[in-house]
Amino acid sequence: MNQNDSINQVTYAKQFKTGIGTLGYERSFSVSQEEIQSKENNYQKVQEKEIICFEDSRITKLIMEGHKLIENFRLQLILVITALWFLEIDDEIFIEKQGSDLILWLTFSLNLILILFTFLSYLTLMNYWKSTLLIPKDQSFFHSDQMKPFLIETGFLLIFPTVFTRDIHLTFTLKNNEYYYTVNEIIIMISTLRSFQILFIYLRLCKFYNSQTQRLSLNYGIMMNPKFLFKYLIHSQPTYLIISMFTITFWYCTIAMWIAEKALQRENLQTVQLFKHCFLEVILSLLAYAYEDYVPITNLGRIILSYAAYAGFVMASIIISAIIQAFEQEYGEYQACVLLDKLIMKENMYQVTSNIGEQFYYIMKFDKNPFTYNRVKIIQAELKEFQMLKRQYKSIISENVTNLFKRRSRESNDILDEYQDIMKMCKYQNKQIQEMLEELISLQNYHYHNWYD
């Protein structure tokens, strides 16, 4: 054997060993030395790499707490931006142009920071799903399910007033007089839809929204979405939820109503009195589901108060459902009522059997009694009643918690159907009121033109 044959044998041995080590199926002995060395290096890297095949609860909990911290900061930013917009619109506080410019540039920078933290919030939530091993770790954020809600929320956040749109006016005619809205005022009215963002953030900040409950709910195929969190807060903390919804709704509706009616009183600098008036009207609309005695002059004001009335109806429905749940029987109370019904039924059955025995006693004692036929009829009637009581007793015993839940669900659906009918009637009445107002306005304009003609 010469030296070349020994070198070839060593090369063949290395190639065969490499094929075994990498679990390959190719047994080609014509591979070069560089490819063999690269395969060996890859095999060593795979062996040295640590592969985690289970969820680390400490990491997921840390990421979830970071997500909630970012959401808390976003909530504070939205509230600060809303307060600065209120100061910018109020002419009594900032009449000078320099103060208004400062507020607008400050809100501009805060909105950019808010958009940045919105991206960080969704990115942190995606990292949480990666840590739970529900999505691949190499999945990009821009190709994930978090991209669509992020774009929607960012679209709402991009609507904010600027210095460049402050002097642009949108005029409209009302009662032969010209009025105007600035573009910034229209933008701030549209931005009042951020109240929904505040509500969603409030749902994510509840104690129930954490890593542990998220993991447990996934075992039952339930996601921790806002719908599920809203249902949980209705059942567990209805008071805090209703107070939060009421506060958010009347605050943002008051600002929008104030901007809508402020266009008619540009010359009057007492805008605080107008704000107080709009504040009271919005509260009355929330509580009474109607305009009451005050009808807004502008169409935007009517739309805002109609939305406030609808929101008041929704909150009243939540209050009613919370009251029904508070007075709903618990399991122990239900069992006590069942035992009481069983006891009453047993007493009635005992009374019926006593009456039957008494009639049999008289029949057996007096063979030729003329009232025997009537006594037989009484016994037959008592036996029918006894059979009916017996069936009722069995139904009481067989009724369990599942049947009770189904029965209560049907009753709740009937109540919701009644509320829907009431809502349709309210919409029809509002439509009739709107038509009457339009007729009155047309008659007023007709008499006005005839008087001056």
Coordinates of C-alpha atoms in Angstrom, one line a residue:
M1 CA 0.0 0.0 0.0
N2 CA 1.5 3.3 -1.0
Q3 CA 1.1 6.7 0.5
N4 CA -1.7 7.8 -1.8
D5 CA -3.9 4.8 -0.9
S6 CA -3.5 5.6 2.8
I7 CA -4.5 9.2 2.3
N8 CA -7.6 8.1 0.3
Q9 CA -8.6 5.7 3.1
V10 CA -8.4 8.5 5.7
T11 CA -10.5 10.7 3.5
Y12 CA -13.1 8.0 2.9
A13 CA -13.3 7.4 6.7
K14 CA -13.9 11.1 7.4
Q15 CA -16.6 11.4 4.7
F16 CA -18.4 8.3 6.1
K17 CA -18.2 9.7 9.7
T18 CA -19.5 13.0 8.5
G19 CA -22.5 11.4 6.8
I20 CA -23.3 9.4 10.0
G21 CA -22.9 12.5 12.2
T22 CA -25.2 14.7 10.3
L23 CA -27.8 12.0 9.8
G24 CA -27.5 12.5 6.0
Y25 CA -28.5 10.0 3.5
E26 CA -25.9 10.8 0.9
R27 CA -22.9 8.6 0.9
S28 CA -21.0 10.2 -1.9
F29 CA -17.2 9.7 -1.6
S30 CA -16.4 12.4 -4.2
V31 CA -17.0 15.3 -1.8
S32 CA -14.2 17.9 -1.4
Q33 CA -12.4 18.5 1.8
E34 CA -13.9 22.0 2.3
E35 CA -17.5 20.8 2.1
I36 CA -16.7 18.1 4.6
Q37 CA -15.2 20.6 7.0
S38 CA -18.2 22.9 6.7
K39 CA -20.6 20.1 7.5
E40 CA -18.6 19.2 10.6
N41 CA -18.7 22.8 11.8
N42 CA -22.5 23.0 11.2
Y43 CA -23.0 19.8 13.2
Q44 CA -21.0 21.1 16.1
K45 CA -23.0 24.4 16.1
V46 CA -26.2 22.5 16.2
Q47 CA -25.0 20.4 19.1
E48 CA -23.8 23.5 21.0
K49 CA -27.0 25.5 20.4
E50 CA -29.5 25.5 23.3
I51 CA -33.0 24.7 22.0
I52 CA -35.8 25.8 24.4
C53 CA -39.0 23.8 23.8
F54 CA -41.1 25.1 26.6
E55 CA -42.5 28.5 27.8
D56 CA -40.5 30.3 30.5
S57 CA -43.2 31.8 32.7
R58 CA -40.8 34.3 34.2
I59 CA -40.0 35.8 30.8
T60 CA -43.6 36.0 29.7
K61 CA -44.6 37.6 33.0
L62 CA -41.9 40.2 32.6
I63 CA -42.8 41.0 29.0
M64 CA -46.5 41.3 29.9
E65 CA -45.8 43.7 32.8
G66 CA -43.7 45.8 30.4
H67 CA -46.6 45.9 27.9
K68 CA -48.9 47.1 30.7
L69 CA -46.4 49.7 31.7
I70 CA -46.2 51.1 28.2
E71 CA -50.1 51.1 28.0
N72 CA -50.2 53.1 31.2
F73 CA -47.8 55.7 29.8
R74 CA -49.9 55.9 26.6
L75 CA -53.0 56.6 28.7
Q76 CA -51.2 59.4 30.5
L77 CA -50.0 60.9 27.2
I78 CA -53.5 60.9 25.7
L79 CA -54.9 62.7 28.7
V80 CA -52.2 65.3 28.7
I81 CA -52.6 65.9 24.9
T82 CA -56.4 66.3 25.4
A83 CA -55.9 68.8 28.2
L84 CA -53.5 70.8 26.0
W85 CA -56.0 70.9 23.2
F86 CA -58.6 72.3 25.6
L87 CA -56.2 75.1 26.6
E88 CA -55.4 75.8 23.0
I89 CA -59.0 76.2 21.9
D90 CA -60.0 78.4 24.9
D91 CA -59.6 82.0 23.7
E92 CA -59.8 83.4 27.3
I93 CA -56.5 81.7 28.3
F94 CA -54.4 82.0 25.2
I95 CA -55.4 85.0 23.1
E96 CA -51.8 85.6 22.0
K97 CA -50.5 83.8 19.0
Q98 CA -47.2 82.8 20.6
G99 CA -49.0 80.9 23.4
S100 CA -51.1 79.0 20.8
D101 CA -48.0 78.1 18.7
L102 CA -46.2 76.8 21.8
I103 CA -49.2 74.5 22.7
L104 CA -49.5 73.2 19.1
W105 CA -45.8 72.4 18.8
L106 CA -45.9 70.7 22.2
T107 CA -48.9 68.6 21.2
F108 CA -47.2 67.8 17.9
S109 CA -44.1 66.4 19.7
L110 CA -46.3 64.5 22.2
N111 CA -48.3 62.9 19.4
L112 CA -45.1 61.6 17.8
I113 CA -44.0 60.2 21.1
L114 CA -47.4 58.6 21.5
I115 CA -47.2 57.0 18.0
L116 CA -43.7 55.7 18.9
F117 CA -45.0 54.1 22.2
T118 CA -47.9 52.6 20.3
F119 CA -45.5 50.8 18.1
L120 CA -43.5 49.7 21.1
S121 CA -46.7 48.4 22.8
Y122 CA -47.7 46.2 19.8
L123 CA -44.1 45.1 19.4
T124 CA -43.9 44.1 23.1
L125 CA -47.2 42.2 22.7
M126 CA -45.8 40.3 19.7
N127 CA -42.7 39.4 21.7
Y128 CA -45.0 38.1 24.4
W129 CA -46.7 35.8 21.8
K130 CA -43.2 34.7 20.7
S131 CA -42.2 33.9 24.2
T132 CA -45.3 31.7 24.7
L133 CA -44.3 29.8 21.5
L134 CA -47.6 30.4 19.8
I135 CA -46.0 32.1 16.9
P136 CA -42.5 31.5 15.3
K137 CA -39.7 33.4 16.8
D138 CA -38.4 34.5 13.4
Q139 CA -41.7 36.0 12.3
S140 CA -41.5 39.7 11.3
F141 CA -43.8 42.3 12.9
F142 CA -44.8 43.7 9.5
H143 CA -46.1 40.2 8.5
S144 CA -47.9 39.4 11.8
D145 CA -51.5 39.8 13.0
Q146 CA -50.5 42.9 15.1
M147 CA -49.8 45.0 12.0
K148 CA -53.5 45.6 11.1
P149 CA -54.6 47.0 14.6
F150 CA -51.4 49.0 14.8
L151 CA -52.1 50.7 11.5
I152 CA -55.7 51.4 12.5
E153 CA -54.7 52.9 15.8
T154 CA -51.9 54.9 14.2
G155 CA -54.3 56.3 11.7
F156 CA -56.4 57.7 14.5
L157 CA -53.3 59.1 16.2
L158 CA -52.1 60.9 13.0
I159 CA -55.2 63.1 13.1
F160 CA -54.0 66.0 15.3
P161 CA -54.0 69.9 14.9
T162 CA -50.9 71.7 13.7
V163 CA -49.7 75.3 13.4
F164 CA -50.1 75.1 9.6
T165 CA -53.8 74.3 9.7
R166 CA -54.8 76.8 12.3
D167 CA -55.7 79.7 10.0
I168 CA -57.6 77.6 7.5
H169 CA -61.4 78.2 7.8
L170 CA -64.4 76.1 6.7
T171 CA -67.4 78.4 6.3
F172 CA -71.1 77.4 6.5
T173 CA -74.3 79.4 6.4
L174 CA -77.0 79.3 9.1
K175 CA -80.0 81.5 9.1
N176 CA -78.6 83.8 6.4
N177 CA -75.4 84.3 8.4
E178 CA -72.0 83.0 7.7
Y179 CA -70.0 81.1 10.4
Y180 CA -66.8 79.1 10.2
Y181 CA -64.9 76.3 11.8
T182 CA -61.1 76.2 11.8
V183 CA -59.5 73.0 10.5
N184 CA -57.9 72.5 13.9
E185 CA -61.4 72.5 15.6
I186 CA -62.7 69.9 13.1
I187 CA -59.6 67.8 13.8
I188 CA -60.0 68.0 17.5
M189 CA -63.7 67.0 17.2
I190 CA -62.6 64.0 15.2
S191 CA -59.9 63.2 17.7
T192 CA -62.5 62.8 20.4
L193 CA -62.8 59.2 19.1
R194 CA -59.7 58.6 21.1
S195 CA -62.2 57.9 24.0
F196 CA -62.4 54.4 22.5
Q197 CA -58.6 54.1 22.7
I198 CA -58.8 55.1 26.4
L199 CA -61.4 52.5 27.1
F200 CA -59.4 49.8 25.4
I201 CA -56.3 50.8 27.4
Y202 CA -58.3 50.8 30.6
L203 CA -59.4 47.2 29.8
R204 CA -55.7 46.2 29.4
L205 CA -54.7 47.8 32.7
C206 CA -57.1 45.7 34.8
K207 CA -55.7 43.0 37.1
F208 CA -57.3 40.2 35.1
Y209 CA -55.1 41.0 32.1
N210 CA -51.9 39.2 33.0
S211 CA -49.7 36.4 31.8
Q212 CA -51.1 33.7 34.0
T213 CA -54.8 34.2 33.0
Q214 CA -53.7 34.5 29.4
R215 CA -52.0 31.1 29.6
L216 CA -55.0 29.5 31.4
S217 CA -57.5 31.0 29.0
L218 CA -55.6 29.5 26.0
N219 CA -56.2 26.1 27.4
Y220 CA -59.9 26.6 26.7
G221 CA -59.3 28.3 23.3
I222 CA -60.2 31.8 24.5
M223 CA -58.1 34.9 23.7
M224 CA -57.7 37.8 26.0
N225 CA -59.3 40.3 23.6
P226 CA -61.2 43.5 24.7
K227 CA -64.6 41.7 24.3
F228 CA -63.6 39.1 26.9
L229 CA -62.1 41.7 29.3
F230 CA -65.2 43.9 29.0
K231 CA -67.4 40.9 30.0
Y232 CA -65.2 40.1 32.9
L233 CA -65.3 43.7 34.2
I234 CA -69.1 43.8 33.9
H235 CA -69.3 40.7 36.1
S236 CA -66.6 41.5 38.6
Q237 CA -66.3 45.4 38.7
P238 CA -69.4 46.9 37.1
T239 CA -69.3 50.1 39.2
Y240 CA -65.7 51.0 38.1
L241 CA -66.5 50.2 34.5
I242 CA -69.7 52.3 34.4
I243 CA -68.0 55.3 36.2
S244 CA -65.1 55.1 33.8
M245 CA -67.3 54.9 30.7
F246 CA -69.5 57.8 31.9
T247 CA -66.5 60.0 32.7
I248 CA -64.8 59.4 29.4
T249 CA -68.0 59.9 27.4
F250 CA -69.2 63.1 28.9
W251 CA -65.8 64.7 29.0
Y252 CA -65.0 64.1 25.3
C253 CA -68.7 64.8 24.2
T254 CA -68.6 68.1 26.2
I255 CA -65.4 69.2 24.3
A256 CA -66.9 68.2 20.9
M257 CA -70.2 70.0 21.8
W258 CA -68.4 73.1 23.0
I259 CA -66.4 73.3 19.7
A260 CA -69.6 72.8 17.6
E261 CA -71.5 75.5 19.3
K262 CA -68.5 77.9 19.8
A263 CA -68.6 78.8 16.1
L264 CA -71.8 80.8 16.6
Q265 CA -70.3 82.9 19.4
R266 CA -66.9 84.0 18.1
E267 CA -67.4 87.6 19.2
N268 CA -68.4 86.6 22.8
L269 CA -65.3 85.9 24.8
Q270 CA -67.2 84.3 27.7
T271 CA -66.6 80.8 26.3
V272 CA -66.4 79.3 29.8
Q273 CA -70.1 79.9 30.3
L274 CA -70.8 78.2 27.0
F275 CA -68.6 75.3 28.1
K276 CA -70.6 74.9 31.4
H277 CA -73.8 75.0 29.4
C278 CA -72.6 72.2 27.0
F279 CA -71.4 70.3 30.1
L280 CA -74.8 70.3 31.6
E281 CA -76.6 69.4 28.3
V282 CA -74.3 66.4 27.7
I283 CA -74.9 65.1 31.2
L284 CA -78.7 65.5 30.8
S285 CA -78.5 63.7 27.4
L286 CA -76.5 60.8 29.0
L287 CA -79.0 60.5 31.9
A288 CA -82.3 61.1 30.0
Y289 CA -81.4 59.6 26.5
A290 CA -82.8 62.7 24.8
Y291 CA -82.1 66.4 24.1
E292 CA -84.5 67.6 26.9
D293 CA -85.6 71.3 26.3
Y294 CA -82.4 72.3 24.6
V295 CA -82.0 71.6 20.9
P296 CA -78.5 72.3 19.4
I297 CA -78.4 74.9 16.6
T298 CA -75.7 73.2 14.5
N299 CA -75.9 69.8 12.9
L300 CA -72.7 68.7 14.5
G301 CA -74.2 69.6 17.9
R302 CA -77.2 67.4 17.2
I303 CA -75.0 64.5 16.1
I304 CA -72.9 64.8 19.3
L305 CA -76.0 64.9 21.6
S306 CA -77.5 62.0 19.7
Y307 CA -74.4 60.0 20.3
A308 CA -74.4 61.0 24.0
A309 CA -78.1 59.9 24.3
Y310 CA -77.2 56.5 22.7
A311 CA -74.2 56.1 25.1
G312 CA -76.4 56.9 28.0
F313 CA -78.8 54.1 26.9
V314 CA -75.9 51.6 26.6
M315 CA -74.6 52.5 30.1
A316 CA -78.2 52.2 31.5
S317 CA -78.4 48.7 30.0
I318 CA -75.1 47.8 31.7
I319 CA -76.3 49.1 35.0
I320 CA -79.5 47.0 34.7
S321 CA -77.5 43.9 33.8
A322 CA -75.2 44.5 36.8
I323 CA -78.2 45.0 39.1
I324 CA -79.8 41.8 37.8
Q325 CA -76.6 39.9 38.4
A326 CA -76.3 41.4 41.9
F327 CA -79.8 40.1 42.8
E328 CA -79.3 36.7 41.1
Q329 CA -79.3 33.7 43.3
E330 CA -76.1 32.1 44.2
Y331 CA -75.7 28.3 44.1
G332 CA -76.3 27.9 47.9
E333 CA -79.3 30.2 47.7
Y334 CA -80.7 28.2 44.8
Q335 CA -80.3 25.0 46.7
A336 CA -82.1 26.5 49.7
C337 CA -85.0 27.5 47.4
V338 CA -85.1 24.0 45.9
L339 CA -85.3 22.5 49.4
L340 CA -88.0 24.9 50.4
D341 CA -90.1 24.0 47.3
K342 CA -89.6 20.3 48.0
L343 CA -90.8 20.7 51.6
I344 CA -93.9 22.6 50.4
M345 CA -94.6 20.0 47.8
K346 CA -94.3 17.2 50.4
E347 CA -96.7 18.9 52.7
N348 CA -99.2 19.3 49.8
M349 CA -98.8 15.7 48.8
Y350 CA -99.4 14.6 52.5
Q351 CA -102.5 16.7 52.7
V352 CA -103.9 15.2 49.4
T353 CA -103.2 11.6 50.6
S354 CA -104.9 12.4 53.9
N355 CA -108.0 13.5 52.1
I356 CA -108.0 10.4 49.9
G357 CA -107.6 8.2 53.0
E358 CA -110.5 10.0 54.8
Q359 CA -112.8 9.4 51.8
F360 CA -111.8 5.7 51.6
Y361 CA -112.6 5.4 55.4
Y362 CA -116.1 6.8 54.9
I363 CA -116.7 4.5 51.9
M364 CA -115.6 1.4 53.8
K365 CA -117.5 2.3 57.0
F366 CA -120.8 3.1 55.3
D367 CA -121.6 0.6 52.6
K368 CA -125.0 1.9 51.6
N369 CA -124.3 5.6 52.0
P370 CA -126.0 7.8 49.3
F371 CA -122.9 10.0 49.1
T372 CA -120.6 7.1 48.0
Y373 CA -120.7 8.2 44.3
N374 CA -119.7 11.7 45.2
R375 CA -116.9 10.4 47.4
V376 CA -115.5 8.3 44.5
K377 CA -115.4 11.5 42.3
I378 CA -113.6 13.3 45.1
I379 CA -111.1 10.5 45.4
Q380 CA -110.5 10.5 41.6
A381 CA -109.9 14.3 41.6
E382 CA -107.6 14.0 44.6
L383 CA -105.6 11.3 42.8
K384 CA -105.2 13.5 39.7
E385 CA -104.0 16.3 41.9
F386 CA -101.6 13.9 43.6
Q387 CA -100.1 12.8 40.3
M388 CA -99.7 16.4 39.3
L389 CA -97.9 17.2 42.5
K390 CA -95.7 14.1 42.1
R391 CA -94.6 15.3 38.6
Q392 CA -93.8 18.7 40.0
Y393 CA -91.8 17.2 42.7
K394 CA -89.8 15.1 40.2
S395 CA -89.2 18.2 38.1
I396 CA -87.9 20.1 41.1
I397 CA -85.5 17.4 41.9
S398 CA -84.3 16.9 38.4
E399 CA -83.7 20.6 37.7
N400 CA -80.0 21.4 38.0
V401 CA -77.8 24.4 37.6
T402 CA -77.4 23.9 33.9
N403 CA -81.2 23.9 33.3
L404 CA -81.4 27.0 35.5
F405 CA -78.7 28.7 33.5
K406 CA -80.5 28.0 30.2
R407 CA -83.8 29.3 31.6
R408 CA -82.1 32.5 32.8
S409 CA -80.4 32.9 29.5
R410 CA -83.7 32.8 27.7
E411 CA -85.1 35.4 30.1
S412 CA -82.1 37.6 29.4
N413 CA -82.6 37.3 25.7
D414 CA -86.2 38.3 26.1
I415 CA -85.1 41.4 28.1
L416 CA -82.6 42.3 25.4
D417 CA -85.2 42.0 22.7
E418 CA -87.5 44.3 24.6
Y419 CA -84.6 46.8 24.9
Q420 CA -84.0 46.6 21.2
D421 CA -87.7 47.4 20.6
I422 CA -87.4 50.4 22.9
M423 CA -84.4 51.6 21.0
K424 CA -86.2 51.4 17.7
M425 CA -89.0 53.4 19.2
C426 CA -86.6 56.0 20.4
K427 CA -85.0 56.3 17.0
Y428 CA -88.4 56.7 15.4
Q429 CA -89.3 59.4 17.9
N430 CA -86.1 61.2 17.3
K431 CA -86.7 61.0 13.5
Q432 CA -90.2 62.5 14.0
I433 CA -88.7 65.3 16.2
Q434 CA -86.1 66.1 13.5
E435 CA -88.8 66.3 10.8
M436 CA -90.9 68.6 13.0
L437 CA -87.9 70.9 13.6
E438 CA -87.1 71.1 9.9
E439 CA -90.7 72.0 9.2
L440 CA -90.5 74.7 11.8
I441 CA -87.3 76.1 10.5
S442 CA -88.7 76.2 6.9
L443 CA -91.8 78.0 8.1
Q444 CA -89.7 80.5 10.0
N445 CA -87.5 81.2 6.9
Y446 CA -90.7 81.5 4.8
H447 CA -92.3 84.1 7.1
Y448 CA -88.9 85.9 7.4
H449 CA -88.6 86.3 3.6
N450 CA -92.3 87.4 3.3
W451 CA -91.9 90.0 6.0
Y452 CA -88.9 91.6 4.3
D453 CA -90.3 91.3 0.8

